[in-house]
mmCIF file of C-alpha atoms and ligand atoms in Angstrom:
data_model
loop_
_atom_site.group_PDB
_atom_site.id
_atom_site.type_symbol
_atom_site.label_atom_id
_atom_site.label_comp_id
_atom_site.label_asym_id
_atom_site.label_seq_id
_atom_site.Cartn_x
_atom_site.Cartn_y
_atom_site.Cartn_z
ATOM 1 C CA UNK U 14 -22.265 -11.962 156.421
ATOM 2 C CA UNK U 15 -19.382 -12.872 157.715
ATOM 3 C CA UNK U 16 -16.615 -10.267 158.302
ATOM 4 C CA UNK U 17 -13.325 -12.093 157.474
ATOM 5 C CA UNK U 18 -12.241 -12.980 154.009
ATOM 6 C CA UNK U 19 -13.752 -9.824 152.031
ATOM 7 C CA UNK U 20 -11.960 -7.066 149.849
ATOM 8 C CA UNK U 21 -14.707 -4.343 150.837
ATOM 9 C CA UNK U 22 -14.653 -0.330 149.505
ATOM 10 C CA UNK U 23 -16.036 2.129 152.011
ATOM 11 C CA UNK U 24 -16.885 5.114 150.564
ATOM 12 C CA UNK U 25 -16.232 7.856 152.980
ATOM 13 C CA UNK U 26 -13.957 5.640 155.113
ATOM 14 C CA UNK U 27 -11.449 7.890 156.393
ATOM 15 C CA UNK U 28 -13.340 9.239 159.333
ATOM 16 C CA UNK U 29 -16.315 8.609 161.656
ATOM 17 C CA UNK U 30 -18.655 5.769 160.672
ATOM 18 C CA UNK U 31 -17.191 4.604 158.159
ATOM 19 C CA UNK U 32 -13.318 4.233 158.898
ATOM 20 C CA UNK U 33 -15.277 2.535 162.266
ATOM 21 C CA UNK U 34 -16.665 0.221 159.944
ATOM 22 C CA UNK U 35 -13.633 -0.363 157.846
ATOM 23 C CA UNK U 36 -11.559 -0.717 161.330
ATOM 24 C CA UNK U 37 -14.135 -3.716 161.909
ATOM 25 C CA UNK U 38 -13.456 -5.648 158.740
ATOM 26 C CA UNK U 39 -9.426 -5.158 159.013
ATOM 27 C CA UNK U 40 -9.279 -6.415 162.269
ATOM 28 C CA UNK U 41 -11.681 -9.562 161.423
ATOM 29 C CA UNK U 42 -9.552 -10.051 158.527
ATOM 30 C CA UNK U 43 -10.861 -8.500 155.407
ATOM 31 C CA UNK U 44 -8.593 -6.522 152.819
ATOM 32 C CA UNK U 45 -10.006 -3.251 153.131
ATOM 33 C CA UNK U 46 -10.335 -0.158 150.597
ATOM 34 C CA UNK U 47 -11.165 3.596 151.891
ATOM 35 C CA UNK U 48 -12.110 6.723 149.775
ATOM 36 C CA UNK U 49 -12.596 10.358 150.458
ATOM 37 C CA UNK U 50 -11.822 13.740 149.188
ATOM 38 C CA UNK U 51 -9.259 14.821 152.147
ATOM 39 C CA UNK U 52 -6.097 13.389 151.048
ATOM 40 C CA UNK U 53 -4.495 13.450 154.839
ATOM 41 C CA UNK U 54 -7.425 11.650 155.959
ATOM 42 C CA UNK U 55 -6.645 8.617 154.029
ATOM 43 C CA UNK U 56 -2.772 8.608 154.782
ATOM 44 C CA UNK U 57 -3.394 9.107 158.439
ATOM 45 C CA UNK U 58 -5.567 5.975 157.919
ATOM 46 C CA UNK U 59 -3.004 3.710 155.857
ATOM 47 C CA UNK U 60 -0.130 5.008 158.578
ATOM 48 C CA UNK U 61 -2.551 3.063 160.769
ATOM 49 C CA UNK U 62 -3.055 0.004 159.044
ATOM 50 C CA UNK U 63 -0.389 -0.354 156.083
ATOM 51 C CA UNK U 64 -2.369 -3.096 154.447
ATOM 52 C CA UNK U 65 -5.502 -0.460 153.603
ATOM 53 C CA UNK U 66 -5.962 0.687 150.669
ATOM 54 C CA UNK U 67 -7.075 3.981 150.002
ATOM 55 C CA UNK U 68 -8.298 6.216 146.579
ATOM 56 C CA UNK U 69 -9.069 10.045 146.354
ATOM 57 C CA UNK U 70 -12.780 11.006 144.907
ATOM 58 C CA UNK U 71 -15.329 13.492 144.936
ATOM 59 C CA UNK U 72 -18.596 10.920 144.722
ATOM 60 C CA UNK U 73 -20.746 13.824 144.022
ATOM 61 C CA UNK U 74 -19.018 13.842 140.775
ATOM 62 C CA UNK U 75 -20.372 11.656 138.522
ATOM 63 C CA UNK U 76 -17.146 11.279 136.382
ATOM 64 C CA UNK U 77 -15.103 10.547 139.581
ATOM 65 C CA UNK U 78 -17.498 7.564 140.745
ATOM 66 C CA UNK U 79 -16.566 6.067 137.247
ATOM 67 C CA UNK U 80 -13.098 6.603 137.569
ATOM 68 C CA UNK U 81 -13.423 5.047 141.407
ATOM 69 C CA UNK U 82 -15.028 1.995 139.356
ATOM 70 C CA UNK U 83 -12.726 1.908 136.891
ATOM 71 C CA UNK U 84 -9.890 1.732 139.352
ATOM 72 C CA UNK U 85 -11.460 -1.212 141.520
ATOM 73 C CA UNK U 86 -12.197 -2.929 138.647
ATOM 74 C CA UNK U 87 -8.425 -2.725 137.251
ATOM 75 C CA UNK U 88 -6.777 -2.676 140.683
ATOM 76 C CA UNK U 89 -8.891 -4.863 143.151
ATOM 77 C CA UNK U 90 -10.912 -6.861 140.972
ATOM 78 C CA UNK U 91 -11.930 -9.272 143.529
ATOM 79 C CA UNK U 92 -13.558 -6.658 145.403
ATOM 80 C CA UNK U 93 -16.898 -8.172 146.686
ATOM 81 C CA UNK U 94 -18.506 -6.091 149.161
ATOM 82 C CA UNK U 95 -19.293 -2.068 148.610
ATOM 83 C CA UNK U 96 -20.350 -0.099 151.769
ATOM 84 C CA UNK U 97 -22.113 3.445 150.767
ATOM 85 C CA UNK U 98 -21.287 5.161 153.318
ATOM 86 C CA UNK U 99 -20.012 8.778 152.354
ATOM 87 C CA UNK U 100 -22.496 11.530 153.292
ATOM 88 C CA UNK U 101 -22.782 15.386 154.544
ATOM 89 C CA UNK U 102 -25.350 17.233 156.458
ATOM 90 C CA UNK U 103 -26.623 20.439 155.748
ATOM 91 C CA UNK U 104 -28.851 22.798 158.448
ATOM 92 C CA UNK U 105 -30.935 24.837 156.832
ATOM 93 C CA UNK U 106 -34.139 27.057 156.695
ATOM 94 C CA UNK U 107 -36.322 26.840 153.774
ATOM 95 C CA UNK U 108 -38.082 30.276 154.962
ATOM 96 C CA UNK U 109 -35.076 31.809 154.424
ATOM 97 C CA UNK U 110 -34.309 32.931 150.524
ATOM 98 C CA UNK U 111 -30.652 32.924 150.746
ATOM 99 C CA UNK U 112 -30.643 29.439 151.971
ATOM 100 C CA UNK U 113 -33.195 28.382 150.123
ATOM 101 C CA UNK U 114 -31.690 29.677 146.894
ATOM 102 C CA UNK U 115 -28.414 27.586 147.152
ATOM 103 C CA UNK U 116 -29.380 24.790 144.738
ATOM 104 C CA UNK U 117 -25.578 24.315 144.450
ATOM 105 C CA UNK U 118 -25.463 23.318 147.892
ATOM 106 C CA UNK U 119 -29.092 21.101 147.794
ATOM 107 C CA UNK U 120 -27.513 19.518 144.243
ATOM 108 C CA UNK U 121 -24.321 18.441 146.435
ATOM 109 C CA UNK U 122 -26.239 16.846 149.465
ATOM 110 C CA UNK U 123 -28.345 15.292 146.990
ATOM 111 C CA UNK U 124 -25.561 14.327 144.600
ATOM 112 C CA UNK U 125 -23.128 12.651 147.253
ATOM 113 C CA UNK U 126 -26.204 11.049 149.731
ATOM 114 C CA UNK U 127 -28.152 9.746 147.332
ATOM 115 C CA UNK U 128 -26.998 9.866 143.382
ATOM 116 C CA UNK U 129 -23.811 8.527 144.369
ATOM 117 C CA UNK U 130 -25.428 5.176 146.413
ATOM 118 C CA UNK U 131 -27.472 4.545 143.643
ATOM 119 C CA UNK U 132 -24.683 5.256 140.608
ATOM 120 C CA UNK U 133 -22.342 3.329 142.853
ATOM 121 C CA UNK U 134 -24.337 0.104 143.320
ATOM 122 C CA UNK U 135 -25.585 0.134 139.870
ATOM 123 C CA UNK U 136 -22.223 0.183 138.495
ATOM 124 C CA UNK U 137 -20.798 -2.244 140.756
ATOM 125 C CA UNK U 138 -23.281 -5.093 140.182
ATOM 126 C CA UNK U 139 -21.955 -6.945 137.584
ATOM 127 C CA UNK U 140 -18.921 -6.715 139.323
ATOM 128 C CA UNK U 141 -20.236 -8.110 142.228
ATOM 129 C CA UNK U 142 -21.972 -11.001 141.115
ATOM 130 C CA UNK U 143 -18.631 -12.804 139.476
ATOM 131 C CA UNK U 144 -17.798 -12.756 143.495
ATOM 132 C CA UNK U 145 -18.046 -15.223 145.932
ATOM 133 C CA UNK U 146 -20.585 -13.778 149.283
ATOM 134 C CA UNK U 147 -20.830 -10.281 147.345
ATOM 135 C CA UNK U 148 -22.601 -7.756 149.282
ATOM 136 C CA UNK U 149 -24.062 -4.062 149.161
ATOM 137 C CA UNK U 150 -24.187 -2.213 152.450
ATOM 138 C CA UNK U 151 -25.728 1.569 152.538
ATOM 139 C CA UNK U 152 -25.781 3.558 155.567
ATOM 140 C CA UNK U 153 -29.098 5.762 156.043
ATOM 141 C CA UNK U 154 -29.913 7.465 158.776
ATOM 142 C CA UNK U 155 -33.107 7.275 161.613
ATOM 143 C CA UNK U 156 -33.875 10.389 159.948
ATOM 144 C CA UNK U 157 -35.254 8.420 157.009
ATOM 145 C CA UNK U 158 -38.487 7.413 158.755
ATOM 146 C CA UNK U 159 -38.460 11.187 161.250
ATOM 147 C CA UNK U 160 -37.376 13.972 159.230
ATOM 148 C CA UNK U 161 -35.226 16.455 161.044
ATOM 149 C CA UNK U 162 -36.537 19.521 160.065
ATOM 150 C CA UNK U 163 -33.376 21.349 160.295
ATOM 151 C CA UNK U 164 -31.835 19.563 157.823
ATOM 152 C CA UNK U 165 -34.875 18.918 155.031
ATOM 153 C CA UNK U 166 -33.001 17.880 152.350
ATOM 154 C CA UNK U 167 -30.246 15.508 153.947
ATOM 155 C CA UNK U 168 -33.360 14.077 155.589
ATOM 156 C CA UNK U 169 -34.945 13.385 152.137
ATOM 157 C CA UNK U 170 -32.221 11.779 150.590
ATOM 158 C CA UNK U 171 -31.819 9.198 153.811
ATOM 159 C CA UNK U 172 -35.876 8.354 153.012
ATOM 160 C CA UNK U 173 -34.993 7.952 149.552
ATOM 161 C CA UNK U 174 -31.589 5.881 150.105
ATOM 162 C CA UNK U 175 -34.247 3.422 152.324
ATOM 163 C CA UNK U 176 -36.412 3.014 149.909
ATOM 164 C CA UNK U 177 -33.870 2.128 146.837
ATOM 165 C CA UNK U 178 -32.340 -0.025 149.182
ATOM 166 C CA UNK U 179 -35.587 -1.539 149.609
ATOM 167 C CA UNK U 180 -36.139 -2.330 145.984
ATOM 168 C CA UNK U 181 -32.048 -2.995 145.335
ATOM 169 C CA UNK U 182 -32.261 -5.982 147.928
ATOM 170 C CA UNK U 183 -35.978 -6.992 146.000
ATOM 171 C CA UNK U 184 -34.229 -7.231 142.946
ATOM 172 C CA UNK U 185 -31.186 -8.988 143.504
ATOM 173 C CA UNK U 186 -32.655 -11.415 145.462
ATOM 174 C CA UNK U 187 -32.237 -13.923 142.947
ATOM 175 C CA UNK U 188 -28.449 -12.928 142.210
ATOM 176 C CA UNK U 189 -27.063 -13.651 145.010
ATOM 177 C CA UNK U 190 -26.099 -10.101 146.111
ATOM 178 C CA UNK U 191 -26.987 -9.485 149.820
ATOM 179 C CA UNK U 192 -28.189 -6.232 150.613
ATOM 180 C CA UNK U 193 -27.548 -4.555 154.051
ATOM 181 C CA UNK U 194 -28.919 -1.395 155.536
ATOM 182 C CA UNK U 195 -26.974 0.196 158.606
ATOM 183 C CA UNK U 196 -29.341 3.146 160.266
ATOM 184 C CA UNK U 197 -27.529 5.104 162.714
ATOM 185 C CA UNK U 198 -29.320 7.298 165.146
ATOM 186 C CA UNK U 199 -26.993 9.960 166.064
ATOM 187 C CA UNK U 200 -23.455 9.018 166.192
ATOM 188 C CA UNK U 201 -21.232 10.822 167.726
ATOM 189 C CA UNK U 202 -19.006 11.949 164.880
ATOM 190 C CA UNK U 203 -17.988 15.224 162.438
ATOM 191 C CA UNK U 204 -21.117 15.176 160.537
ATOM 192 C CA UNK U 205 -22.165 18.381 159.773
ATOM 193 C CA UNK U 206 -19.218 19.704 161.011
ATOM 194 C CA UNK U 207 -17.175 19.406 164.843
ATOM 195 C CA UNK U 208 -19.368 19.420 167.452
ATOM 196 C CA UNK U 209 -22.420 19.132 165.744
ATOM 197 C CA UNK U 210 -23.708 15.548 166.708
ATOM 198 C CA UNK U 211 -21.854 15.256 170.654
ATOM 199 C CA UNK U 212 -25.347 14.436 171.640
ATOM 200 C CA UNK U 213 -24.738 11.413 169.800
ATOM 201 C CA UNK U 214 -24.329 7.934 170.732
ATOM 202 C CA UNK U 215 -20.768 7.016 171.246
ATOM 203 C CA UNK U 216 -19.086 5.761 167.783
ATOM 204 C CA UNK U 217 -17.856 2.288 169.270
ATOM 205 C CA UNK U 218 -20.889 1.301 170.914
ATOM 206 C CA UNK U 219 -22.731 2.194 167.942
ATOM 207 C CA UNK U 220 -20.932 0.161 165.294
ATOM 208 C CA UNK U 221 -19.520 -3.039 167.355
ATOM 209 C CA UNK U 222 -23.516 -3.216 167.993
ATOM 210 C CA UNK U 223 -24.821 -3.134 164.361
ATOM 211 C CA UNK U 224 -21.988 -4.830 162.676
ATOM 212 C CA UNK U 225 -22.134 -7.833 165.456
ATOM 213 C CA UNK U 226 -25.564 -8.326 163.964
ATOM 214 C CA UNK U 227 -24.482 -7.169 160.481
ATOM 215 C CA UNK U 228 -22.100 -10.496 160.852
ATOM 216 C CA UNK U 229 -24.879 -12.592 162.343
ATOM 217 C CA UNK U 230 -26.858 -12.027 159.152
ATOM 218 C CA UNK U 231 -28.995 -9.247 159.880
ATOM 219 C CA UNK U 232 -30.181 -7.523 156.530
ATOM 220 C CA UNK U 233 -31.659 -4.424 158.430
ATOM 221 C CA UNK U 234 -30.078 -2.965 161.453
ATOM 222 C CA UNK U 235 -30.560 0.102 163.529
ATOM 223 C CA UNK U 236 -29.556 1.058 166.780
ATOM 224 C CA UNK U 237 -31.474 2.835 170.091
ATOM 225 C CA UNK U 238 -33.854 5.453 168.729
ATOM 226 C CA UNK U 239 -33.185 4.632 164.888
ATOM 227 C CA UNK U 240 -34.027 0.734 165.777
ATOM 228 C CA UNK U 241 -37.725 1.804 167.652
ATOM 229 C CA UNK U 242 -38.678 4.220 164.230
ATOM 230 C CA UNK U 243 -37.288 1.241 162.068
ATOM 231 C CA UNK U 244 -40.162 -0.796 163.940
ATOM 232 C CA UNK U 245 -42.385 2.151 164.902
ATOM 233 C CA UNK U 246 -46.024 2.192 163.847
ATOM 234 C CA UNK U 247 -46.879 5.854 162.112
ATOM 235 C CA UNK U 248 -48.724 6.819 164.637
ATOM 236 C CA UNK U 249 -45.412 6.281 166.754
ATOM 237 C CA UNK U 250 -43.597 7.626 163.984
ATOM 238 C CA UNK U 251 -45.572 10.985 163.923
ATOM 239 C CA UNK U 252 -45.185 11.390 167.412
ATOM 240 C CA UNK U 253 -41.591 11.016 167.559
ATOM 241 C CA UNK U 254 -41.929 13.806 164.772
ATOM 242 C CA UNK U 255 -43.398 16.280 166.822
ATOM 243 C CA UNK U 256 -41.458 15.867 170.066
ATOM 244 C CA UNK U 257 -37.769 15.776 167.791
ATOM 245 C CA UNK U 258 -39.146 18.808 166.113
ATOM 246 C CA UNK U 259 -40.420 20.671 169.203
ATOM 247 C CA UNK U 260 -38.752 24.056 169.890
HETATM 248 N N1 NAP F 549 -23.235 10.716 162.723
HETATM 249 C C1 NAP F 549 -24.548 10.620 162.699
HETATM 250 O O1 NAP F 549 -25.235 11.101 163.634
HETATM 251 C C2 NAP F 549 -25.242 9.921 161.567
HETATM 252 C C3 NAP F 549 -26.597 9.601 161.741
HETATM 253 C C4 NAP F 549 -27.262 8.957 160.692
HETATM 254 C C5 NAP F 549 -26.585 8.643 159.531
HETATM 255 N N2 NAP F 549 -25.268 8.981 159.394
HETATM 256 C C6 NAP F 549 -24.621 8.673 158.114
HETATM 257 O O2 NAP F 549 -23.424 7.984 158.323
HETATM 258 C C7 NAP F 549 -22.550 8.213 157.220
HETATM 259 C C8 NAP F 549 -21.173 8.590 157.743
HETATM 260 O O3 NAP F 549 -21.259 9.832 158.416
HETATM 261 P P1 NAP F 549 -20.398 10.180 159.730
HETATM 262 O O4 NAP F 549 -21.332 10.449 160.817
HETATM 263 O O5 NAP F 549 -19.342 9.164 159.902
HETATM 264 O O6 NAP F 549 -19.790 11.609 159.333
HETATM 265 P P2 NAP F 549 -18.320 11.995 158.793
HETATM 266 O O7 NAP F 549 -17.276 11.631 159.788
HETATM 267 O O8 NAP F 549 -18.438 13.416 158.371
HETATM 268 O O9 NAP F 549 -18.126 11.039 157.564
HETATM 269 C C9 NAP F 549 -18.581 11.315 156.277
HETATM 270 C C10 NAP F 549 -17.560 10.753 155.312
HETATM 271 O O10 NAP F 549 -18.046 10.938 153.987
HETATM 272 C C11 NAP F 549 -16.980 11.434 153.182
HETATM 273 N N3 NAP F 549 -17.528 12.256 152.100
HETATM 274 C C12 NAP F 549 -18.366 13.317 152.217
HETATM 275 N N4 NAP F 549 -18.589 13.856 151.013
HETATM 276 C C13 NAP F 549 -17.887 13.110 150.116
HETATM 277 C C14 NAP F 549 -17.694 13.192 148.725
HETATM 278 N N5 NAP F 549 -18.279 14.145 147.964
HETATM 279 N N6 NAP F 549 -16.898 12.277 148.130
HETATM 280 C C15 NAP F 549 -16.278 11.326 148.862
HETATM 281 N N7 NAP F 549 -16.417 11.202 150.189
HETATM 282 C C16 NAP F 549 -17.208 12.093 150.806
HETATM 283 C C17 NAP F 549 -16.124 12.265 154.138
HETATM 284 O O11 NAP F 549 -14.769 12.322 153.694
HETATM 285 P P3 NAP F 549 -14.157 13.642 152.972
HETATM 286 O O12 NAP F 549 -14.719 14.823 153.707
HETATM 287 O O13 NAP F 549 -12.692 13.469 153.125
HETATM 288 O O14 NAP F 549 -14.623 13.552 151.568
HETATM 289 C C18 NAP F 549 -16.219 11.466 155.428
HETATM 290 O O15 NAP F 549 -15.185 10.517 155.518
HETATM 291 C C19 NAP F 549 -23.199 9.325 156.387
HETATM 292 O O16 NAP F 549 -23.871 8.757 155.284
HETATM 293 C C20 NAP F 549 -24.208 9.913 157.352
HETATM 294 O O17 NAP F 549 -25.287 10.508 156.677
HETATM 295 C C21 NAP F 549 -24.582 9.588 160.395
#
């Protein structure tokens, strides 16, 4: 796809990945929209880049992601490219009860990594298809294909973001909707929380590398370790397992 000439929403785009992504499309020319819960986030952004636009939301609520769609359709109706990129990571032990027990917590990973991708895309489809190059990006993670085990249910919803995203770009084939996948490895950012992913490959590297190919048409695009499990046979797959689980 090319990166100039879209109006593109990135959900989660006031920090890490995603404002990295949405700092790509401003700068190749794109009309840019950013949401997020923190409030400060997004103004920090739009001090930034005046042209941005931004909108408050809590995408694991499902009245809010209506609302978001309600706004874009009213205010930026020639949006034509939506980037599902909003996410959190949760560590935690299934073996022990407390943290087992907090469905509240398991209901919010699941509700902001996976039903809000899914709600999202379904409810901006018709939108998108009035537009001209309309395209759905989702961001999934390496973990999709190699489950961290410290974080089983963040690395569930990644493996089931992959496969909808699968079956999304199967079915709109035919509408002329592209559908994109970005799967980071680590990334160096917040996720999880500060300090959590400094191991991480640096943020820059990471997304001039995937949305260079992104731009050269690329539907499916990893990067280091997540690009060798996109293409790894399961034998490779369980191996990589093992040793990322080791301790
Ligand atoms: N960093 C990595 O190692 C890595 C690896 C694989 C995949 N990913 C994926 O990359 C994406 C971006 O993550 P990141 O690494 O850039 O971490 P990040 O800096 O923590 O970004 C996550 C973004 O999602 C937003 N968000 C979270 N919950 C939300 C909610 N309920 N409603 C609206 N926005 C919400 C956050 O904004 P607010 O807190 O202001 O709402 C934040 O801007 C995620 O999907 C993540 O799973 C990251």
């Amino acid at each position: 796809m090319n990166l100039a000439g879209n109006t593109v929403l990135i959900t989660g785009g006031g920090s890490g990945i995603g404002w990295a992504i949405a700092e790509r499309f401003l700068k190749a020319g794109s009309n840019v929209v950013i949401c997020g819960r923190r409030v400060e986030k997004l103004q920090e952004a739009q001090q930034q880049y005046p042209q941005l636009r931004t909108r408050a939301c809590d995408l694991a609520d499902e009245a809010d992601r209506v609302a978001l769609f309600e706004w874009v359709k009213s205010e930026v109706p020639q949006l034509n490219v939506l980037v599902n990129n909003a996410g959190i990571q949760r560590r935690l032990h299934l073996a022990n009860d407390e943290q087992a027990q907090d469905w509240s917590g398991h209901r919010q990973e699941i509700a902001t990594n996976l039903d809000a991708p899914i709600h999202l895309a379904t409810l901006f489809i018709p939108l998108l298809r009035e537009q001209q190059h309309p395209a759905i990006i989702n961001v999934s993670s390496g973990l999709a294909f190699t489950p961290a085990a410290f974080a089983p249910v963040y690395s569930a919803t990644k493996a089931a973001l992959h496969s909808f995203t699968l079956s999304l770009r199967h079915q709109l084939a035919l509408t002329g909707i592209q559908v994109i996948e970005i799967i980071p490895p680590a990334v160096n950012t917040d996720l999880g929380g500060a300090g959590l992913h400094t191991q991480g490959v640096p943020l820059n590297e990471f997304t001039d590398s995937v949305m260079q190919r992104v731009a050269a048409g690329e539907l499916e695009v990893g990067y280091g370790t997540s690009e060798e499990r996109r293409n790894a046979s399961r034998q490779e797959l369980d191996a990589f397992f093992k040793k990322m689980n080791a301790s």
